[in-house]
Backbone as CSV, one residue per row, in Angstrom:
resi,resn,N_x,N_y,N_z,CA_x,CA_y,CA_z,C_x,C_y,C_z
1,UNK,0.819,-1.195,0.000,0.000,0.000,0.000,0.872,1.271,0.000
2,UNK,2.026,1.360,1.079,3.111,2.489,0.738,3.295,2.617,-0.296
3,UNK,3.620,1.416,-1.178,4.667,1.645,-2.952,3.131,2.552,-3.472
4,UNK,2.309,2.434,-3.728,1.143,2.782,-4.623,0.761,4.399,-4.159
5,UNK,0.946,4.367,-2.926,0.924,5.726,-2.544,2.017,7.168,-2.849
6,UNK,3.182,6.134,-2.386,4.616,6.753,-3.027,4.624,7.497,-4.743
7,UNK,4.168,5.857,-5.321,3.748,5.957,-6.774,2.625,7.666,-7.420
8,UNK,1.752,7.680,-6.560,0.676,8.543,-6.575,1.040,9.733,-6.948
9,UNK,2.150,10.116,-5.482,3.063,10.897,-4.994,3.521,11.179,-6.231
10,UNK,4.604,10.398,-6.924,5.365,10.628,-7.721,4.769,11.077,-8.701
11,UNK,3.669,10.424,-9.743,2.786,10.603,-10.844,2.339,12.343,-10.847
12,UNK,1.850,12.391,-8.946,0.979,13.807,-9.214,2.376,15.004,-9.469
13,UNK,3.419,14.830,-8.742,4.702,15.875,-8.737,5.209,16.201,-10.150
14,UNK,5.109,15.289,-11.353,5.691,14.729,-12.125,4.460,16.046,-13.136
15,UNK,3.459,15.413,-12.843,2.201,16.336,-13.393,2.404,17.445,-13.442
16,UNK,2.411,18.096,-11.867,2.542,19.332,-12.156,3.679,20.573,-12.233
17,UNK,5.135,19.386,-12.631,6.412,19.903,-13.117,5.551,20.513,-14.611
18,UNK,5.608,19.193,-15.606,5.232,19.105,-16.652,4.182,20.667,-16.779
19,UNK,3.307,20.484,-16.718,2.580,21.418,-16.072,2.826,22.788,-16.127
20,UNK,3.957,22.869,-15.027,4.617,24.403,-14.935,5.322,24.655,-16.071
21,UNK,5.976,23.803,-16.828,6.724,24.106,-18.081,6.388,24.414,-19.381
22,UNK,4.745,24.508,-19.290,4.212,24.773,-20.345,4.469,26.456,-20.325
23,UNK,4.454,26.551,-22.028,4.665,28.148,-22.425,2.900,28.790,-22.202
24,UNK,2.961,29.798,-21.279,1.871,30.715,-21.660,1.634,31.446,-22.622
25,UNK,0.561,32.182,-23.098,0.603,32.871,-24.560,1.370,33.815,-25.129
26,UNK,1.328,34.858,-23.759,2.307,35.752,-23.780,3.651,35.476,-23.376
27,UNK,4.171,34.461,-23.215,5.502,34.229,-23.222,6.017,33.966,-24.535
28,UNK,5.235,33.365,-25.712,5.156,32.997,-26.918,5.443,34.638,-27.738
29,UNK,5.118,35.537,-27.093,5.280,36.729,-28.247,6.370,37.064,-28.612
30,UNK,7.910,36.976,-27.519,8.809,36.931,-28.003,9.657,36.845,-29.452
31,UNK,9.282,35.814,-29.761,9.698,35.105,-30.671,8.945,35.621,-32.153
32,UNK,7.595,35.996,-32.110,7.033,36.679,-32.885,7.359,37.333,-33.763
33,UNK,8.297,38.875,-33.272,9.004,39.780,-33.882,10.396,39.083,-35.143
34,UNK,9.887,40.036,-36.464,11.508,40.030,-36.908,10.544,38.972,-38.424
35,UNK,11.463,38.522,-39.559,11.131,38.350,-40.804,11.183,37.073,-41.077
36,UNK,9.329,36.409,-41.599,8.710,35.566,-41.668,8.200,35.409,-43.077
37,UNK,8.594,33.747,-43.947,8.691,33.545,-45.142,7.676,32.376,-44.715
38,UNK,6.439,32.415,-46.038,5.206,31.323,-46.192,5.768,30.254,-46.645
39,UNK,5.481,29.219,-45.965,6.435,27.664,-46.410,4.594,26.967,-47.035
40,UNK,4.002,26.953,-46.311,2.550,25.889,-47.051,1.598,26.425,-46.114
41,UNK,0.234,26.326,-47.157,-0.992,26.785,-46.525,-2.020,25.501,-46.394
42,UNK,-2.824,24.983,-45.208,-2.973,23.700,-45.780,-4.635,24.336,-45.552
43,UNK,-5.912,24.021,-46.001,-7.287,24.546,-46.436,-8.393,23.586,-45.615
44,UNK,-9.220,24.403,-45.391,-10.262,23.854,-44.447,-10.254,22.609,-45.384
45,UNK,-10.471,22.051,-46.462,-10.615,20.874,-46.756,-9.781,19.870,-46.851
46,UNK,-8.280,19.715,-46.672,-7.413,19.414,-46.296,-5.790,19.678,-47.631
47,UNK,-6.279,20.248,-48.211,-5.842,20.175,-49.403,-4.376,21.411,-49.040
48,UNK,-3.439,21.240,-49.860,-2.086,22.207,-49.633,-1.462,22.475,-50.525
49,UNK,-1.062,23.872,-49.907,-0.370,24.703,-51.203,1.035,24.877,-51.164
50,UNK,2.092,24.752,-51.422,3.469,24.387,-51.000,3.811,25.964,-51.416
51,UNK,4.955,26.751,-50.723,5.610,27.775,-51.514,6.937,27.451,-51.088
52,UNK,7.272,27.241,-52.748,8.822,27.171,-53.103,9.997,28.006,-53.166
53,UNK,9.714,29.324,-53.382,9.643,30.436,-53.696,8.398,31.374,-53.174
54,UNK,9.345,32.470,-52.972,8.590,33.546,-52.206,9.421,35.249,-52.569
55,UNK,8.127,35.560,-53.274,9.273,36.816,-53.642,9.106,37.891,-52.697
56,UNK,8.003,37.606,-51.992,7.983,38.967,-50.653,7.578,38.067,-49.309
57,UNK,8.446,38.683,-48.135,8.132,38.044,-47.153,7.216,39.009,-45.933
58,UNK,7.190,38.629,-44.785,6.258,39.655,-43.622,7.231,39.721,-42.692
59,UNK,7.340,41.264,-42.483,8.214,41.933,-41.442,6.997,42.006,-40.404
60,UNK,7.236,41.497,-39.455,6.337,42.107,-37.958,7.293,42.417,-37.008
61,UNK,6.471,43.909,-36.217,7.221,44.666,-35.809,5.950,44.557,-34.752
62,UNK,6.408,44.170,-33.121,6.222,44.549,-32.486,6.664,46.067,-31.161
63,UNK,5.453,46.986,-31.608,5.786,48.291,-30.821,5.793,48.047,-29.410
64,UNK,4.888,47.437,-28.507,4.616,46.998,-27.200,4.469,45.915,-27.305
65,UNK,3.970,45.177,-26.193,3.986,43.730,-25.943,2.577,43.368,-26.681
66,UNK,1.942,44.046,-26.786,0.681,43.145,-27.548,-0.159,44.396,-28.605
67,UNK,1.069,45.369,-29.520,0.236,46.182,-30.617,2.287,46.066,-31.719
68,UNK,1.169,46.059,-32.807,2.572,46.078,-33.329,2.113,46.450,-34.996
69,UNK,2.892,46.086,-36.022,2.109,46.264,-37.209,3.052,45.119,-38.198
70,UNK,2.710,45.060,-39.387,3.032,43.684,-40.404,3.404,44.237,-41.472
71,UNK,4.329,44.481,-42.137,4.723,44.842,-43.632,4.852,44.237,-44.437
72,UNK,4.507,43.835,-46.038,5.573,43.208,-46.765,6.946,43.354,-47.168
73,UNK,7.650,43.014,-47.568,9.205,43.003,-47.812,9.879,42.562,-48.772
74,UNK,9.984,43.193,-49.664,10.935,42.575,-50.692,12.389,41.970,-51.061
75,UNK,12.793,41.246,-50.531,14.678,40.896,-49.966,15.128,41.142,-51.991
76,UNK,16.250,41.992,-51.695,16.705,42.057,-53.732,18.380,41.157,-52.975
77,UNK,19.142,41.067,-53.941,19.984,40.882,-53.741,21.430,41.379,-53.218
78,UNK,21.263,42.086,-52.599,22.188,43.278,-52.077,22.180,42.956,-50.522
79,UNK,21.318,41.987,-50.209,20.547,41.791,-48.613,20.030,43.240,-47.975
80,UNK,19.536,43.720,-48.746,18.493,44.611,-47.919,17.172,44.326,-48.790
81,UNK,16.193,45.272,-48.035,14.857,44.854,-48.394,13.996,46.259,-48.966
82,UNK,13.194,45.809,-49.825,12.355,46.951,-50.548,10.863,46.693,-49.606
83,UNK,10.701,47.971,-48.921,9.410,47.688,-48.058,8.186,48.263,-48.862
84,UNK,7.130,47.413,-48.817,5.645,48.050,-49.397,5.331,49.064,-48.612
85,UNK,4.111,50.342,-49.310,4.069,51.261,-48.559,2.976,51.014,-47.729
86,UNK,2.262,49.646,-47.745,0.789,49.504,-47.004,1.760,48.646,-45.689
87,UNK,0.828,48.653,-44.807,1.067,48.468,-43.365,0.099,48.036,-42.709
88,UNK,0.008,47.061,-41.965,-1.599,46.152,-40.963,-0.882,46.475,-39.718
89,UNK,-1.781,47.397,-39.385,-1.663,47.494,-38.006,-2.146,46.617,-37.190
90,UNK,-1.231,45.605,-35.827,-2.716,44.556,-35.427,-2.282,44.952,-33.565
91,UNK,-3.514,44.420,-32.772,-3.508,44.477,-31.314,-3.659,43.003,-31.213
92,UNK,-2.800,42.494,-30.144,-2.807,41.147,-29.789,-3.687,41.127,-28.871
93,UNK,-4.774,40.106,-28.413,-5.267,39.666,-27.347,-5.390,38.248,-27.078
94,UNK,-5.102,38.440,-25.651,-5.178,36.794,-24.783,-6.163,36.523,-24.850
95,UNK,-7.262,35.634,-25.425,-8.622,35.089,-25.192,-8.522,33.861,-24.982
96,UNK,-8.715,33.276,-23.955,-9.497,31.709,-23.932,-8.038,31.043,-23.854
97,UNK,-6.683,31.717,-23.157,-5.412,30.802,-23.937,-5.073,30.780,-24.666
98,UNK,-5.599,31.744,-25.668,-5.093,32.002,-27.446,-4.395,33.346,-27.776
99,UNK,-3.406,32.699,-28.679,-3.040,34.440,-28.933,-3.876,34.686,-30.336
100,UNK,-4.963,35.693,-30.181,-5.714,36.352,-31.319,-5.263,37.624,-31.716
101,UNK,-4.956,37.814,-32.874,-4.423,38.888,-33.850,-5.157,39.300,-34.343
102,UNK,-5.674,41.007,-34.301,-6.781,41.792,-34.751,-6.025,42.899,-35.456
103,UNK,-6.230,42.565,-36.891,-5.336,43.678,-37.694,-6.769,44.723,-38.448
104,UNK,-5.939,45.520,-38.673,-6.970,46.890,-39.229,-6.114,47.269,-40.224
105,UNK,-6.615,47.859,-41.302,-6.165,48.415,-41.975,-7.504,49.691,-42.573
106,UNK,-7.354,50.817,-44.070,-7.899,51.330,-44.080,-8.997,50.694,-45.073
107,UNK,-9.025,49.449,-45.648,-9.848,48.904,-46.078,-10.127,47.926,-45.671
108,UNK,-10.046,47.244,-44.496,-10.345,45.957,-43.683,-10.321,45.638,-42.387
109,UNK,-10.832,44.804,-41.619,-10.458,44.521,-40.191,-9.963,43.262,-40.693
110,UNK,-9.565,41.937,-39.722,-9.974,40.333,-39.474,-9.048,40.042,-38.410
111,UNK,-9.335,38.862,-38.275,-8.499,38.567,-36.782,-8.092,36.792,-37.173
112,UNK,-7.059,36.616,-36.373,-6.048,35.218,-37.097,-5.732,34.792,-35.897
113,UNK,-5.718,33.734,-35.432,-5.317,33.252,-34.446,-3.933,32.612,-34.419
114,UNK,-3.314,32.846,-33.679,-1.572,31.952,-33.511,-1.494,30.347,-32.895
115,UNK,-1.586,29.450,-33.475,-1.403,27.868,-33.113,-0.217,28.071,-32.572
116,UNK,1.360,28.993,-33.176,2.152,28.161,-32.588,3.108,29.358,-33.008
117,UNK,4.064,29.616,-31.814,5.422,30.825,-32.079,6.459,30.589,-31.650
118,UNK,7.541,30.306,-32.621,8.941,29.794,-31.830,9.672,30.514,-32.395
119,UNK,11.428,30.251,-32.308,12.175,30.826,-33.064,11.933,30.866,-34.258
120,UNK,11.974,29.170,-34.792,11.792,29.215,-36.006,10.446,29.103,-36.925
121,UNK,9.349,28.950,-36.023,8.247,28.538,-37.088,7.111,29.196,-36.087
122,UNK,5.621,30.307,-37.340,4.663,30.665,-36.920,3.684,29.638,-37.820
123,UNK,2.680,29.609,-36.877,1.471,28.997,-37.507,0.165,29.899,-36.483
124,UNK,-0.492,30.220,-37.805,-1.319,30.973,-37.825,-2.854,30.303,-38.415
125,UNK,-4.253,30.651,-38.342,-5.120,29.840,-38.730,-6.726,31.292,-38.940
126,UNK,-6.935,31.057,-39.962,-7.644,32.597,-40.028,-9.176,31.988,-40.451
127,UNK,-10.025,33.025,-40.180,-11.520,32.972,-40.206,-11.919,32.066,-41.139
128,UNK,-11.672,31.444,-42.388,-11.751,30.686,-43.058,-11.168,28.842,-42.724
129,UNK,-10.770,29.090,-41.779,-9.734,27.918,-41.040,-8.819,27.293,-41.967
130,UNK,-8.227,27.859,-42.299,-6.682,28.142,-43.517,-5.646,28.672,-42.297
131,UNK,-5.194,27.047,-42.528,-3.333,26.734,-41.319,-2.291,27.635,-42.462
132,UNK,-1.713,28.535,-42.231,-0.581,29.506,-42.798,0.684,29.135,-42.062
133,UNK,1.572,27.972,-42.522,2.627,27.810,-41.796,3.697,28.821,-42.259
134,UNK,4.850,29.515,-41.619,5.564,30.541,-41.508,6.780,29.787,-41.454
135,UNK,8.041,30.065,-42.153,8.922,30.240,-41.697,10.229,30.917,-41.218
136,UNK,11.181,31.339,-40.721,11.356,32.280,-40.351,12.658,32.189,-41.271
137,UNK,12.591,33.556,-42.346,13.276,33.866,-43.120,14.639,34.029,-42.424
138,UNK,15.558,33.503,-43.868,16.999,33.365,-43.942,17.579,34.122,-45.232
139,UNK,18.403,34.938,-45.417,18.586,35.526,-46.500,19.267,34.348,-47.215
140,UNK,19.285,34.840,-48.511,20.121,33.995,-49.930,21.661,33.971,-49.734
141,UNK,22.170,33.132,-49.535,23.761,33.258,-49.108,24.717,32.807,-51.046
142,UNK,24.621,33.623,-51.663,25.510,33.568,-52.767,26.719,32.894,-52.708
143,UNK,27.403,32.970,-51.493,29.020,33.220,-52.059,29.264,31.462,-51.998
């Protein structure tokens, strides 16, 4: 009866290590910031779009911890970048455990939810339930 109790012991401690080590939402924003290239979009019906090539990528620029805005970006070969002159402004909010992205612009609202933010990879999932996997751009190394 001790071992099973011990056992219990152990199982529940074990739990709520695991537990504590999970990332909260806003610990996830970190990683957010800085220049993000579309690798595959996969479609509410399951179907996917591969990108092989990408001739403009998304600069996000976080201003505060949860308002920031999204550019496109053109990388030429010189390693700098030709920026578009349009701009999505978005406000992050914590809902429900989610990080939700509410961008505005002067002809649109919508809001995108974040599945997933690391160094290297965003996944994003928008009103249409279209998975936008991200990856986090690397310039063209020529030499």
């Amino acid at each position: 009866m001790k071992q099973k109790r011990q056992n219990l012991i152990l199982l529940l401690v074990t739990a709520l290590v695991i537990s504590s080590c999970t990332k909260t939402p806003d610990e996830s924003l970190k990683n957010l910031e800085g220049y993000w290239e579309i690798e595959r979009v996969t479609l509410k019906d399951g179907r996917i779009k591969e990108y092989n090539f990408n001739d403009t990528i998304d600069f996000i620029s976080l201003e505060d911890s949860l308002q920031g805005v999204r550019k496109k970006m053109k990388p030429n070969f010189m390693g700098t970048f030709e920026a578009s002159k349009d701009a999505e402004t978005f406000i992050i909010k914590i809902e429900n455990d989610s990080l939700n992205v509410y961008y505005t612009t002067p002809f649109d609202s919508w809001k995108e939810t974040i599945l997933l933010v690391t160094k290297e990879q965003l996944k994003v999932v928008n009103k249409h339930e279209a998975v936008f996997l991200y990856k986090r751009y690397k310039p063209l190394n020529l030499d």
